[in-house]
Amino acid sequence: MSSTFGGMANSLTRDAHLVDNDQPFSTSSLVAARSGVAKHVREKGLIMEQDIDCLEYSSEEESTKPTEDLDGIFAISSKKSKLDMIIANHDKIYYRPFCKDFYTAIFEITNMTEAEVAAYRKELNDIKVVGKRCPRPIKTWSQCITSVKILQFLKKYKYEKVTPIQAQALPIILSGRNMIGIAKTGSGKTLAFLLPMFRHIIDQPPLDDGDGPIAIIITPTRALALQTTRECKKFAKLFDIRCIAVYGDTSVSEQIAQLKRGAEIIVCTPGRLVDMLTANNGMLK
C-alpha cells in the first residue's frame, strides 16, 4: 500500500493552518493552527513556505521543453491502445492489511487538563487547532519516537527539542490521521512528516521485485525535491531504505531505470511525476 506525504504548504493569510481528520477530506474538517507568520501571494506565483528561503513556485520552473529520450518514450507509449489500460475493480482486489496507528500518548500528556493543553499550544507559537479528537502536542522526541536509531541520530545532529509544528504534527501523523500543516520557513516541517513516514515504511513488508514505492513526497520545485531527498537519505540509511528523486530537466530513461530497481520513497515534482505515470501506464515501478 502506498502513502503520500506532501511537503508543500501554501498560505494566503498571516495565520498558519493545521489540518487533521480521520474522515475523507473536506472543508468542514479543517484544523487551523497558527505556528508563525505566513507569507503573501506575489504576482509571479505563490511563495512556498519551505526550508529554503524565498522559494517561489511557478509552473515555468518545470521545463516543458521536450527532451530526446522523453519524446522516444512517449512515442512508444502512444502506440498502445487505450484498451491496454486495466480498469481496477478494488472490490475484487486483495490488499494486505496494514497498521496506521503507531502512537500511544504517555501519561504525562494524557494527564494534562484542557487548560494546560491550551496554554502549551499558546507557548508553541500560539498553535490553534480545529477538528475531531486532534491528538495533543508532545513535549520531547521520546514521547513520540520509539526508535533508538532515530533518537540517537537526533541527538548526534543536535536536534535538541521539537519545534511547534513537529510537536503537533508528529502525534497526528503517527496516529494515522490526515493532516495539512503550514508554518513559517525554517520551522522544521520536513522533519515533521519524514519521521512518521519512516515509522510507517519500516512496519510494511520489504518490497518485492516490481513493487512500486511505499511513500511519495511531492514538492513544487526541483531545488526543493533535491533538498528533501538529501534530508530523507540521512535517515533512510539507518534502515536500509532507498530514496530517489524524480524531477524535470534530467534524463527520463535514467529515472525510469532507478524506478525499476525499486525504492521505498520517491521525492518528485508534479510535472515529472505525470511524465513517469504517462510513460509507464500509470505505474511508478
Coordinates of C-alpha atoms in Angstrom, one line a residue:
M1 CA 0.0 0.0 0.0
S2 CA 1.2 3.5 -0.8
S3 CA 1.1 6.5 1.4
T4 CA 1.6 10.1 0.2
F5 CA 3.3 12.7 2.3
G6 CA 3.1 16.2 0.8
G7 CA 5.8 18.6 1.7
M8 CA 4.1 21.7 0.3
A9 CA 2.5 24.4 2.3
N10 CA 0.7 27.4 0.6
S11 CA -0.5 30.3 2.7
L12 CA -2.5 33.3 1.8
T13 CA -3.1 34.8 5.3
R14 CA -1.0 35.6 8.3
D15 CA -2.3 32.5 10.0
A16 CA -0.8 29.1 9.5
H17 CA -3.2 26.1 9.4
L18 CA -3.0 22.6 10.5
V19 CA -5.5 20.1 9.1
D20 CA -6.2 16.8 10.9
N21 CA -9.1 14.5 10.2
D22 CA -9.8 10.8 10.1
Q23 CA -12.6 11.2 7.5
P24 CA -12.4 11.9 3.8
F25 CA -11.0 15.4 3.4
S26 CA -13.5 18.2 3.2
T27 CA -13.5 21.9 4.2
S28 CA -15.7 21.1 7.2
S29 CA -12.8 19.1 8.8
L30 CA -10.1 21.7 8.9
V31 CA -7.7 22.0 11.7
A32 CA -6.4 25.6 11.9
A33 CA -3.1 26.3 13.5
R34 CA -1.0 29.4 13.8
S35 CA 2.6 28.4 14.0
G36 CA 4.3 31.5 12.7
V37 CA 3.7 34.3 10.2
A38 CA 2.7 33.2 6.7
K39 CA 3.9 34.8 3.6
H40 CA 1.7 36.5 1.0
V41 CA 0.9 35.9 -2.6
R42 CA 3.1 37.5 -5.2
E43 CA 2.3 38.2 -8.8
K44 CA 4.6 35.6 -10.3
G45 CA 3.4 32.8 -8.1
L46 CA 2.8 31.6 -4.5
I47 CA 5.6 31.8 -2.0
M48 CA 6.0 28.3 -0.8
E49 CA 6.9 28.1 2.9
Q50 CA 9.7 25.6 3.0
D51 CA 13.1 25.2 4.4
I52 CA 14.5 27.2 1.5
D53 CA 14.2 31.0 2.0
C54 CA 12.4 32.9 -0.7
L55 CA 11.4 29.9 -2.8
E56 CA 8.9 30.9 -5.5
Y57 CA 6.7 28.4 -7.2
S58 CA 5.9 28.9 -10.8
S59 CA 4.8 26.5 -13.5
E60 CA 7.6 27.9 -15.6
E61 CA 10.1 26.2 -13.3
E62 CA 9.3 22.8 -14.6
S63 CA 10.6 22.7 -18.1
T64 CA 8.1 21.9 -20.8
K65 CA 10.9 21.6 -23.4
P66 CA 10.8 18.0 -24.7
T67 CA 14.0 16.0 -24.4
E68 CA 15.0 13.4 -26.9
D69 CA 14.5 10.4 -24.5
L70 CA 11.2 11.8 -23.3
D71 CA 9.9 12.0 -26.9
G72 CA 11.0 8.5 -27.6
I73 CA 9.3 7.1 -24.5
F74 CA 6.1 8.9 -25.2
A75 CA 6.2 7.7 -28.9
I76 CA 6.3 4.1 -27.7
S77 CA 3.6 4.8 -25.1
S78 CA 1.3 6.5 -27.6
K79 CA 1.3 3.4 -29.8
K80 CA -0.5 1.4 -27.2
S81 CA -4.3 1.3 -27.4
K82 CA -6.4 2.7 -24.7
L83 CA -7.8 -0.8 -24.3
D84 CA -4.5 -1.8 -22.9
M85 CA -5.2 0.2 -19.7
I86 CA -6.6 -2.0 -17.0
I87 CA -9.5 -0.7 -15.1
A88 CA -9.1 -1.8 -11.5
N89 CA -12.1 -3.1 -9.5
H90 CA -10.9 -2.6 -6.0
D91 CA -13.7 -4.6 -4.5
K92 CA -12.1 -7.7 -6.1
I93 CA -8.5 -6.9 -5.3
Y94 CA -7.0 -8.2 -2.0
Y95 CA -5.0 -5.6 -0.2
R96 CA -2.8 -6.7 2.7
P97 CA -4.0 -5.1 6.0
F98 CA -1.5 -2.6 7.4
C99 CA -1.3 -0.6 10.6
K100 CA -1.9 3.1 10.5
D101 CA -1.8 4.0 14.2
F102 CA 1.6 3.8 15.9
Y103 CA 1.1 6.4 18.6
T104 CA 0.1 6.0 22.2
A105 CA 0.1 9.1 24.3
I106 CA 2.1 8.8 27.6
F107 CA 0.6 9.6 31.0
E108 CA 2.3 13.0 31.1
I109 CA 0.3 14.0 28.0
T110 CA -3.0 12.3 28.8
N111 CA -3.0 13.7 32.3
M112 CA -2.9 17.3 31.1
T113 CA -6.1 19.3 31.6
E114 CA -7.7 21.1 28.6
A115 CA -6.5 24.4 30.1
E116 CA -2.9 23.1 30.3
V117 CA -3.1 21.9 26.7
A118 CA -4.4 25.3 25.5
A119 CA -1.6 27.0 27.5
Y120 CA 1.0 24.7 26.0
R121 CA -0.2 25.4 22.4
K122 CA 0.0 29.1 23.3
E123 CA 3.7 28.6 24.1
L124 CA 4.2 26.8 20.7
N125 CA 3.8 30.0 18.7
D126 CA 0.1 30.1 19.5
I127 CA -1.0 27.0 17.6
K128 CA -4.7 26.8 17.1
V129 CA -6.4 23.6 16.0
V130 CA -9.8 22.6 14.9
G131 CA -11.0 19.1 14.1
K132 CA -12.2 16.0 15.8
R133 CA -10.1 14.3 18.5
C134 CA -6.9 16.0 17.5
P135 CA -4.0 14.5 19.4
R136 CA -2.3 16.7 22.0
P137 CA 1.1 18.1 21.1
I138 CA 4.2 16.4 22.6
K139 CA 7.0 18.0 24.5
T140 CA 10.0 15.8 23.7
W141 CA 11.1 13.5 20.9
S142 CA 11.0 10.4 23.2
Q143 CA 7.3 11.0 23.9
C144 CA 6.5 10.1 20.3
I145 CA 9.6 8.5 18.7
T146 CA 10.5 5.0 19.9
S147 CA 13.2 4.1 17.5
V148 CA 16.6 4.1 19.3
K149 CA 18.4 4.7 16.0
I150 CA 16.4 7.8 15.3
L151 CA 16.7 9.1 18.8
Q152 CA 20.5 8.7 18.7
F153 CA 20.6 10.3 15.3
L154 CA 18.6 13.3 16.5
K155 CA 20.9 13.7 19.5
K156 CA 24.1 13.4 17.3
Y157 CA 23.0 16.1 14.9
K158 CA 21.8 18.5 17.7
Y159 CA 18.0 18.2 17.1
E160 CA 17.6 19.0 20.8
K161 CA 13.9 19.8 21.0
V162 CA 10.8 19.6 18.9
T163 CA 9.6 22.7 17.1
P164 CA 6.0 23.8 17.3
I165 CA 4.9 22.2 14.0
Q166 CA 6.7 19.0 15.0
A167 CA 5.2 18.9 18.4
Q168 CA 1.7 18.9 16.9
A169 CA 2.3 17.1 13.6
L170 CA 4.2 14.0 14.9
P171 CA 1.4 12.6 17.1
I172 CA -1.2 13.4 14.4
I173 CA 0.6 11.6 11.5
L174 CA 1.8 8.7 13.7
S175 CA -1.9 8.2 14.7
G176 CA -2.7 7.6 11.0
R177 CA -4.7 10.8 10.7
N178 CA -4.9 13.1 7.6
M179 CA -3.1 16.4 8.1
I180 CA -2.1 19.6 6.3
G181 CA 0.4 21.7 8.2
I182 CA 1.6 25.2 7.4
A183 CA 4.3 27.0 9.2
K184 CA 7.0 29.6 8.5
T185 CA 10.3 28.9 6.8
G186 CA 12.8 27.0 8.8
S187 CA 10.2 25.7 11.3
G188 CA 11.0 22.0 10.8
K189 CA 8.1 21.0 8.6
T190 CA 10.2 18.5 6.6
L191 CA 11.2 16.5 9.6
A192 CA 7.6 16.7 10.9
F193 CA 6.5 14.4 8.1
L194 CA 9.7 12.4 7.5
L195 CA 9.9 10.8 10.9
P196 CA 6.4 9.4 10.9
M197 CA 6.9 8.4 7.3
F198 CA 9.8 6.2 8.2
R199 CA 7.8 4.6 11.0
H200 CA 5.1 3.7 8.6
I201 CA 7.5 2.3 6.0
I202 CA 9.5 0.0 8.3
D203 CA 6.3 -1.6 9.5
Q204 CA 5.5 -2.8 6.0
P205 CA 6.9 -5.9 4.3
P206 CA 10.1 -5.4 2.1
L207 CA 9.4 -4.5 -1.5
D208 CA 9.2 -7.4 -3.9
D209 CA 10.5 -7.2 -7.5
G210 CA 8.2 -5.0 -9.5
D211 CA 6.6 -3.3 -6.4
G212 CA 6.1 0.5 -6.5
P213 CA 7.1 2.9 -3.8
I214 CA 5.5 2.9 -0.3
A215 CA 5.8 6.7 0.1
I216 CA 5.6 9.6 -2.3
I217 CA 6.7 13.1 -1.4
I218 CA 5.6 15.8 -3.9
T219 CA 7.4 19.1 -3.9
P220 CA 6.8 22.2 -6.1
T221 CA 10.3 22.7 -7.5
R222 CA 13.4 20.8 -8.4
A223 CA 15.5 22.6 -5.8
L224 CA 13.2 21.5 -3.1
A225 CA 13.0 18.0 -4.4
L226 CA 16.8 17.7 -4.2
Q227 CA 16.9 19.3 -0.7
T228 CA 14.1 17.0 0.6
T229 CA 15.9 13.9 -0.9
R230 CA 19.2 14.8 0.9
E231 CA 17.4 15.2 4.2
C232 CA 15.5 12.0 3.6
K233 CA 18.6 10.0 2.8
K234 CA 20.2 10.9 6.2
F235 CA 17.5 8.9 7.9
A236 CA 16.9 6.3 5.2
K237 CA 20.4 4.8 5.5
L238 CA 19.6 4.0 9.1
F239 CA 17.1 1.4 7.9
D240 CA 18.5 0.5 4.5
I241 CA 15.6 2.3 2.8
R242 CA 16.0 3.6 -0.7
C243 CA 15.0 7.1 -1.7
I244 CA 15.2 8.6 -5.2
A245 CA 14.4 12.0 -6.7
V246 CA 12.3 12.3 -9.8
Y247 CA 12.3 15.8 -11.3
G248 CA 12.5 17.6 -14.6
D249 CA 15.4 18.7 -16.8
T250 CA 17.1 15.4 -16.3
S251 CA 17.2 12.1 -18.2
V252 CA 13.9 10.4 -18.2
S253 CA 15.4 7.0 -19.1
E254 CA 17.8 7.2 -16.2
Q255 CA 15.0 7.9 -13.8
I256 CA 12.9 5.1 -15.2
A257 CA 15.9 2.8 -14.6
Q258 CA 16.0 3.9 -11.0
L259 CA 12.3 3.2 -10.5
K260 CA 12.7 -0.2 -12.0
R261 CA 15.5 -1.0 -9.5
G262 CA 12.9 -0.2 -6.8
A263 CA 12.7 2.4 -4.0
E264 CA 10.6 2.7 -0.9
I265 CA 10.5 6.5 -1.2
I266 CA 10.1 8.8 -4.2
V267 CA 10.6 12.6 -4.0
C268 CA 9.2 14.2 -7.1
T269 CA 7.9 17.3 -8.8
P270 CA 4.3 17.2 -10.2
G271 CA 5.3 17.6 -13.8
R272 CA 7.8 14.8 -13.9
L273 CA 5.5 12.6 -11.8
V274 CA 2.9 12.9 -14.5
D275 CA 5.6 12.1 -17.1
M276 CA 6.5 8.9 -15.3
L277 CA 2.9 7.8 -15.0
T278 CA 2.2 8.6 -18.6
A279 CA 5.2 6.7 -19.9
N280 CA 4.6 3.7 -17.7
N281 CA 0.8 3.1 -18.0
G282 CA 0.1 4.8 -14.7
M283 CA 2.7 2.9 -12.6
L284 CA 5.7 4.0 -10.6
K285 CA 7.9 0.9 -10.9

